Amino acid sequence: MSEATRVDLPDLKAMSDFGARIAANARAGDVVALEGGLGAGKTTLARAFLSALGHEGEVPSPTFTIIETYDAPPLRVAVAHADFYRLEDPSEALEIGLDDYREGAVLIAEWPDHAGGFAHEPSCLSILLETRGQGRVAVVKPGADWLGRMP
């Protein structure tokens, strides 16, 4: 993994634009690992990402379902949006069939550490969201496969 880059996200428009830039460069097999405390903006960023890929309508938080899927088409690329907050052990991610959901899709992983983490994968884009006043700061660490793809 390369060095971290900090991205200021002072408002919702900045968060939406950031999600769109990530989506424009995402491809099947990628992981977008979203970290940060409760209310840091993980689901907001995931919604911006999905919207930029062509999703229209609601994007429910997968807190209780654990994984929500979005097909391509209508999206440019299929997405599995996962919230691993409720997992008590990383082995539970395998038990729910995470590998099957990931096949041919981008995985958006909220609380990735609860699933054992993905930062070791070259296709992982790790994003730590930190609250700064009313806005956020994203600390972005691209895996090797993301080098050259981030704007």
PDB file of C-alpha atoms in Angstrom:
ATOM      1  CA  MET A   1       0.000   0.000   0.000  1.00  0.00           C
ATOM      2  CA  SER A   2       1.272   3.469  -0.859  1.00  0.00           C
ATOM      3  CA  GLU A   3       1.289   6.654   1.172  1.00  0.00           C
ATOM      4  CA  ALA A   4      -1.947   8.184   2.412  1.00  0.00           C
ATOM      5  CA  THR A   5      -3.537  11.191   0.776  1.00  0.00           C
ATOM      6  CA  ARG A   6      -5.822  13.563   2.684  1.00  0.00           C
ATOM      7  CA  VAL A   7      -8.961  14.856   0.974  1.00  0.00           C
ATOM      8  CA  ASP A   8     -10.983  17.664   2.557  1.00  0.00           C
ATOM      9  CA  LEU A   9     -14.735  17.086   2.380  1.00  0.00           C
ATOM     10  CA  PRO A  10     -16.243  20.269   3.843  1.00  0.00           C
ATOM     11  CA  ASP A  11     -19.853  19.541   2.818  1.00  0.00           C
ATOM     12  CA  LEU A  12     -22.222  17.033   1.205  1.00  0.00           C
ATOM     13  CA  LYS A  13     -21.397  18.239  -2.304  1.00  0.00           C
ATOM     14  CA  ALA A  14     -17.704  17.567  -1.705  1.00  0.00           C
ATOM     15  CA  MET A  15     -18.584  14.089  -0.351  1.00  0.00           C
ATOM     16  CA  SER A  16     -20.758  13.433  -3.406  1.00  0.00           C
ATOM     17  CA  ASP A  17     -18.033  14.594  -5.810  1.00  0.00           C
ATOM     18  CA  PHE A  18     -15.471  12.409  -4.012  1.00  0.00           C
ATOM     19  CA  GLY A  19     -17.757   9.370  -4.297  1.00  0.00           C
ATOM     20  CA  ALA A  20     -18.210  10.091  -8.009  1.00  0.00           C
ATOM     21  CA  ARG A  21     -14.428  10.300  -8.591  1.00  0.00           C
ATOM     22  CA  ILE A  22     -13.950   6.926  -6.906  1.00  0.00           C
ATOM     23  CA  ALA A  23     -16.840   5.380  -8.860  1.00  0.00           C
ATOM     24  CA  ALA A  24     -15.429   6.659 -12.165  1.00  0.00           C
ATOM     25  CA  ASN A  25     -12.267   4.648 -11.546  1.00  0.00           C
ATOM     26  CA  ALA A  26     -13.747   1.547  -9.915  1.00  0.00           C
ATOM     27  CA  ARG A  27     -13.819  -1.836 -11.589  1.00  0.00           C
ATOM     28  CA  ALA A  28     -15.021  -5.327 -10.718  1.00  0.00           C
ATOM     29  CA  GLY A  29     -12.829  -6.949  -8.094  1.00  0.00           C
ATOM     30  CA  ASP A  30     -12.100  -3.706  -6.259  1.00  0.00           C
ATOM     31  CA  VAL A  31     -12.704  -3.147  -2.570  1.00  0.00           C
ATOM     32  CA  VAL A  32     -13.561   0.286  -1.219  1.00  0.00           C
ATOM     33  CA  ALA A  33     -12.981  -0.124   2.518  1.00  0.00           C
ATOM     34  CA  LEU A  34     -14.692   2.610   4.545  1.00  0.00           C
ATOM     35  CA  GLU A  35     -13.529   3.206   8.091  1.00  0.00           C
ATOM     36  CA  GLY A  36     -14.471   5.793  10.690  1.00  0.00           C
ATOM     37  CA  GLY A  37     -16.610   6.127  13.776  1.00  0.00           C
ATOM     38  CA  LEU A  38     -20.383   6.098  13.940  1.00  0.00           C
ATOM     39  CA  GLY A  39     -21.728   9.027  11.932  1.00  0.00           C
ATOM     40  CA  ALA A  40     -18.439   9.644  10.101  1.00  0.00           C
ATOM     41  CA  GLY A  41     -20.118   9.459   6.680  1.00  0.00           C
ATOM     42  CA  LYS A  42     -19.378   5.921   5.492  1.00  0.00           C
ATOM     43  CA  THR A  43     -22.905   5.253   4.244  1.00  0.00           C
ATOM     44  CA  THR A  44     -23.166   8.775   2.796  1.00  0.00           C
ATOM     45  CA  LEU A  45     -20.023   8.133   0.746  1.00  0.00           C
ATOM     46  CA  ALA A  46     -21.331   4.708  -0.318  1.00  0.00           C
ATOM     47  CA  ARG A  47     -24.574   6.350  -1.493  1.00  0.00           C
ATOM     48  CA  ALA A  48     -22.621   8.916  -3.537  1.00  0.00           C
ATOM     49  CA  PHE A  49     -20.565   6.098  -5.077  1.00  0.00           C
ATOM     50  CA  LEU A  50     -23.676   4.101  -6.035  1.00  0.00           C
ATOM     51  CA  SER A  51     -25.436   7.174  -7.413  1.00  0.00           C
ATOM     52  CA  ALA A  52     -22.428   7.955  -9.611  1.00  0.00           C
ATOM     53  CA  LEU A  53     -22.547   4.405 -10.990  1.00  0.00           C
ATOM     54  CA  GLY A  54     -26.145   4.954 -12.056  1.00  0.00           C
ATOM     55  CA  HIS A  55     -28.247   3.828  -9.091  1.00  0.00           C
ATOM     56  CA  GLU A  56     -31.480   5.747  -8.715  1.00  0.00           C
ATOM     57  CA  GLY A  57     -33.576   5.647  -5.597  1.00  0.00           C
ATOM     58  CA  GLU A  58     -32.944   4.682  -2.011  1.00  0.00           C
ATOM     59  CA  VAL A  59     -29.735   3.139  -0.736  1.00  0.00           C
ATOM     60  CA  PRO A  60     -30.568   1.520   2.577  1.00  0.00           C
ATOM     61  CA  SER A  61     -27.797   1.073   5.090  1.00  0.00           C
ATOM     62  CA  PRO A  62     -26.911  -2.630   5.180  1.00  0.00           C
ATOM     63  CA  THR A  63     -26.511  -2.525   8.973  1.00  0.00           C
ATOM     64  CA  PHE A  64     -29.123  -5.233   9.510  1.00  0.00           C
ATOM     65  CA  THR A  65     -29.003  -7.123   6.200  1.00  0.00           C
ATOM     66  CA  ILE A  66     -25.168  -6.994   6.276  1.00  0.00           C
ATOM     67  CA  ILE A  67     -24.972  -7.040   2.445  1.00  0.00           C
ATOM     68  CA  GLU A  68     -27.056  -5.218  -0.170  1.00  0.00           C
ATOM     69  CA  THR A  69     -26.397  -5.929  -3.836  1.00  0.00           C
ATOM     70  CA  TYR A  70     -26.766  -3.713  -6.898  1.00  0.00           C
ATOM     71  CA  ASP A  71     -26.698  -5.220 -10.381  1.00  0.00           C
ATOM     72  CA  ALA A  72     -25.035  -4.167 -13.611  1.00  0.00           C
ATOM     73  CA  PRO A  73     -26.881  -3.036 -15.590  1.00  0.00           C
ATOM     74  CA  PRO A  74     -28.373  -0.647 -14.629  1.00  0.00           C
ATOM     75  CA  LEU A  75     -25.118   0.187 -12.799  1.00  0.00           C
ATOM     76  CA  ARG A  76     -21.889   0.437 -14.785  1.00  0.00           C
ATOM     77  CA  VAL A  77     -20.421  -2.268 -12.547  1.00  0.00           C
ATOM     78  CA  ALA A  78     -22.125  -4.529  -9.999  1.00  0.00           C
ATOM     79  CA  VAL A  79     -21.712  -3.554  -6.341  1.00  0.00           C
ATOM     80  CA  ALA A  80     -21.963  -5.449  -3.069  1.00  0.00           C
ATOM     81  CA  HIS A  81     -22.419  -2.914  -0.252  1.00  0.00           C
ATOM     82  CA  ALA A  82     -21.595  -4.502   3.098  1.00  0.00           C
ATOM     83  CA  ASP A  83     -21.736  -3.218   6.662  1.00  0.00           C
ATOM     84  CA  PHE A  84     -19.767  -5.587   8.883  1.00  0.00           C
ATOM     85  CA  TYR A  85     -20.428  -3.688  12.133  1.00  0.00           C
ATOM     86  CA  ARG A  86     -22.554  -6.488  13.620  1.00  0.00           C
ATOM     87  CA  LEU A  87     -20.081  -9.299  12.873  1.00  0.00           C
ATOM     88  CA  GLU A  88     -18.527 -10.663  16.047  1.00  0.00           C
ATOM     89  CA  ASP A  89     -15.813 -12.678  14.281  1.00  0.00           C
ATOM     90  CA  PRO A  90     -14.213 -12.314  10.820  1.00  0.00           C
ATOM     91  CA  SER A  91     -15.132 -15.928  10.013  1.00  0.00           C
ATOM     92  CA  GLU A  92     -18.774 -14.818   9.845  1.00  0.00           C
ATOM     93  CA  ALA A  93     -18.003 -12.961   6.595  1.00  0.00           C
ATOM     94  CA  LEU A  94     -17.178 -16.275   4.944  1.00  0.00           C
ATOM     95  CA  GLU A  95     -20.240 -17.917   6.475  1.00  0.00           C
ATOM     96  CA  ILE A  96     -22.552 -15.389   4.810  1.00  0.00           C
ATOM     97  CA  GLY A  97     -20.901 -16.064   1.437  1.00  0.00           C
ATOM     98  CA  LEU A  98     -18.907 -12.857   1.040  1.00  0.00           C
ATOM     99  CA  ASP A  99     -16.717 -14.367  -1.688  1.00  0.00           C
ATOM    100  CA  ASP A 100     -19.812 -15.116  -3.787  1.00  0.00           C
ATOM    101  CA  TYR A 101     -21.085 -11.550  -3.436  1.00  0.00           C
ATOM    102  CA  ARG A 102     -17.667 -10.156  -4.419  1.00  0.00           C
ATOM    103  CA  GLU A 103     -17.386 -12.115  -7.663  1.00  0.00           C
ATOM    104  CA  GLY A 104     -17.657  -9.704 -10.605  1.00  0.00           C
ATOM    105  CA  ALA A 105     -18.501  -6.769  -8.327  1.00  0.00           C
ATOM    106  CA  VAL A 106     -17.001  -3.891  -6.415  1.00  0.00           C
ATOM    107  CA  LEU A 107     -17.212  -4.453  -2.674  1.00  0.00           C
ATOM    108  CA  ILE A 108     -17.972  -1.401  -0.555  1.00  0.00           C
ATOM    109  CA  ALA A 109     -17.021  -2.531   2.947  1.00  0.00           C
ATOM    110  CA  GLU A 110     -18.090  -0.496   5.971  1.00  0.00           C
ATOM    111  CA  TRP A 111     -16.326  -1.540   9.200  1.00  0.00           C
ATOM    112  CA  PRO A 112     -13.875  -3.712   7.200  1.00  0.00           C
ATOM    113  CA  ASP A 113     -11.888  -4.672  10.295  1.00  0.00           C
ATOM    114  CA  HIS A 114     -14.911  -6.641  11.571  1.00  0.00           C
ATOM    115  CA  ALA A 115     -14.528  -8.887   8.483  1.00  0.00           C
ATOM    116  CA  GLY A 116     -10.782  -9.321   8.891  1.00  0.00           C
ATOM    117  CA  GLY A 117      -9.807  -6.288   6.794  1.00  0.00           C
ATOM    118  CA  PHE A 118      -8.976  -5.889   3.125  1.00  0.00           C
ATOM    119  CA  ALA A 119      -6.026  -3.463   3.165  1.00  0.00           C
ATOM    120  CA  HIS A 120      -3.641  -6.317   2.294  1.00  0.00           C
ATOM    121  CA  GLU A 121      -5.414  -6.782  -1.064  1.00  0.00           C
ATOM    122  CA  PRO A 122      -3.883  -4.846  -3.987  1.00  0.00           C
ATOM    123  CA  SER A 123      -7.409  -3.997  -5.198  1.00  0.00           C
ATOM    124  CA  CYS A 124      -8.307  -2.255  -1.913  1.00  0.00           C
ATOM    125  CA  LEU A 125      -8.844   1.477  -1.618  1.00  0.00           C
ATOM    126  CA  SER A 126      -8.894   2.205   2.125  1.00  0.00           C
ATOM    127  CA  ILE A 127     -10.677   5.370   3.206  1.00  0.00           C
ATOM    128  CA  LEU A 128     -10.711   6.583   6.800  1.00  0.00           C
ATOM    129  CA  LEU A 129     -13.323   9.287   7.350  1.00  0.00           C
ATOM    130  CA  GLU A 130     -12.650  11.730  10.181  1.00  0.00           C
ATOM    131  CA  THR A 131     -15.049  14.414  11.404  1.00  0.00           C
ATOM    132  CA  ARG A 132     -13.729  17.979  11.092  1.00  0.00           C
ATOM    133  CA  GLY A 133     -16.272  20.530  12.322  1.00  0.00           C
ATOM    134  CA  GLN A 134     -19.323  20.191  10.069  1.00  0.00           C
ATOM    135  CA  GLY A 135     -17.288  18.443   7.365  1.00  0.00           C
ATOM    136  CA  ARG A 136     -15.024  15.442   6.985  1.00  0.00           C
ATOM    137  CA  VAL A 137     -11.474  14.602   6.011  1.00  0.00           C
ATOM    138  CA  ALA A 138     -10.826  11.396   4.082  1.00  0.00           C
ATOM    139  CA  VAL A 139      -7.476   9.680   4.590  1.00  0.00           C
ATOM    140  CA  VAL A 140      -7.072   7.594   1.435  1.00  0.00           C
ATOM    141  CA  LYS A 141      -4.618   4.716   1.040  1.00  0.00           C
ATOM    142  CA  PRO A 142      -4.675   3.015  -2.365  1.00  0.00           C
ATOM    143  CA  GLY A 143      -3.593  -0.568  -2.869  1.00  0.00           C
ATOM    144  CA  ALA A 144      -1.230  -1.276  -5.772  1.00  0.00           C
ATOM    145  CA  ASP A 145      -4.098  -1.840  -8.236  1.00  0.00           C
ATOM    146  CA  TRP A 146      -5.434   1.658  -7.524  1.00  0.00           C
ATOM    147  CA  LEU A 147      -2.178   3.488  -8.243  1.00  0.00           C
ATOM    148  CA  GLY A 148      -2.699   5.645 -11.291  1.00  0.00           C
ATOM    149  CA  ARG A 149      -6.483   5.350 -11.101  1.00  0.00           C
ATOM    150  CA  MET A 150      -7.174   7.892  -8.383  1.00  0.00           C
ATOM    151  CA  PRO A 151      -7.636  11.438  -9.694  1.00  0.00           C
TER     152      PRO A 151
END
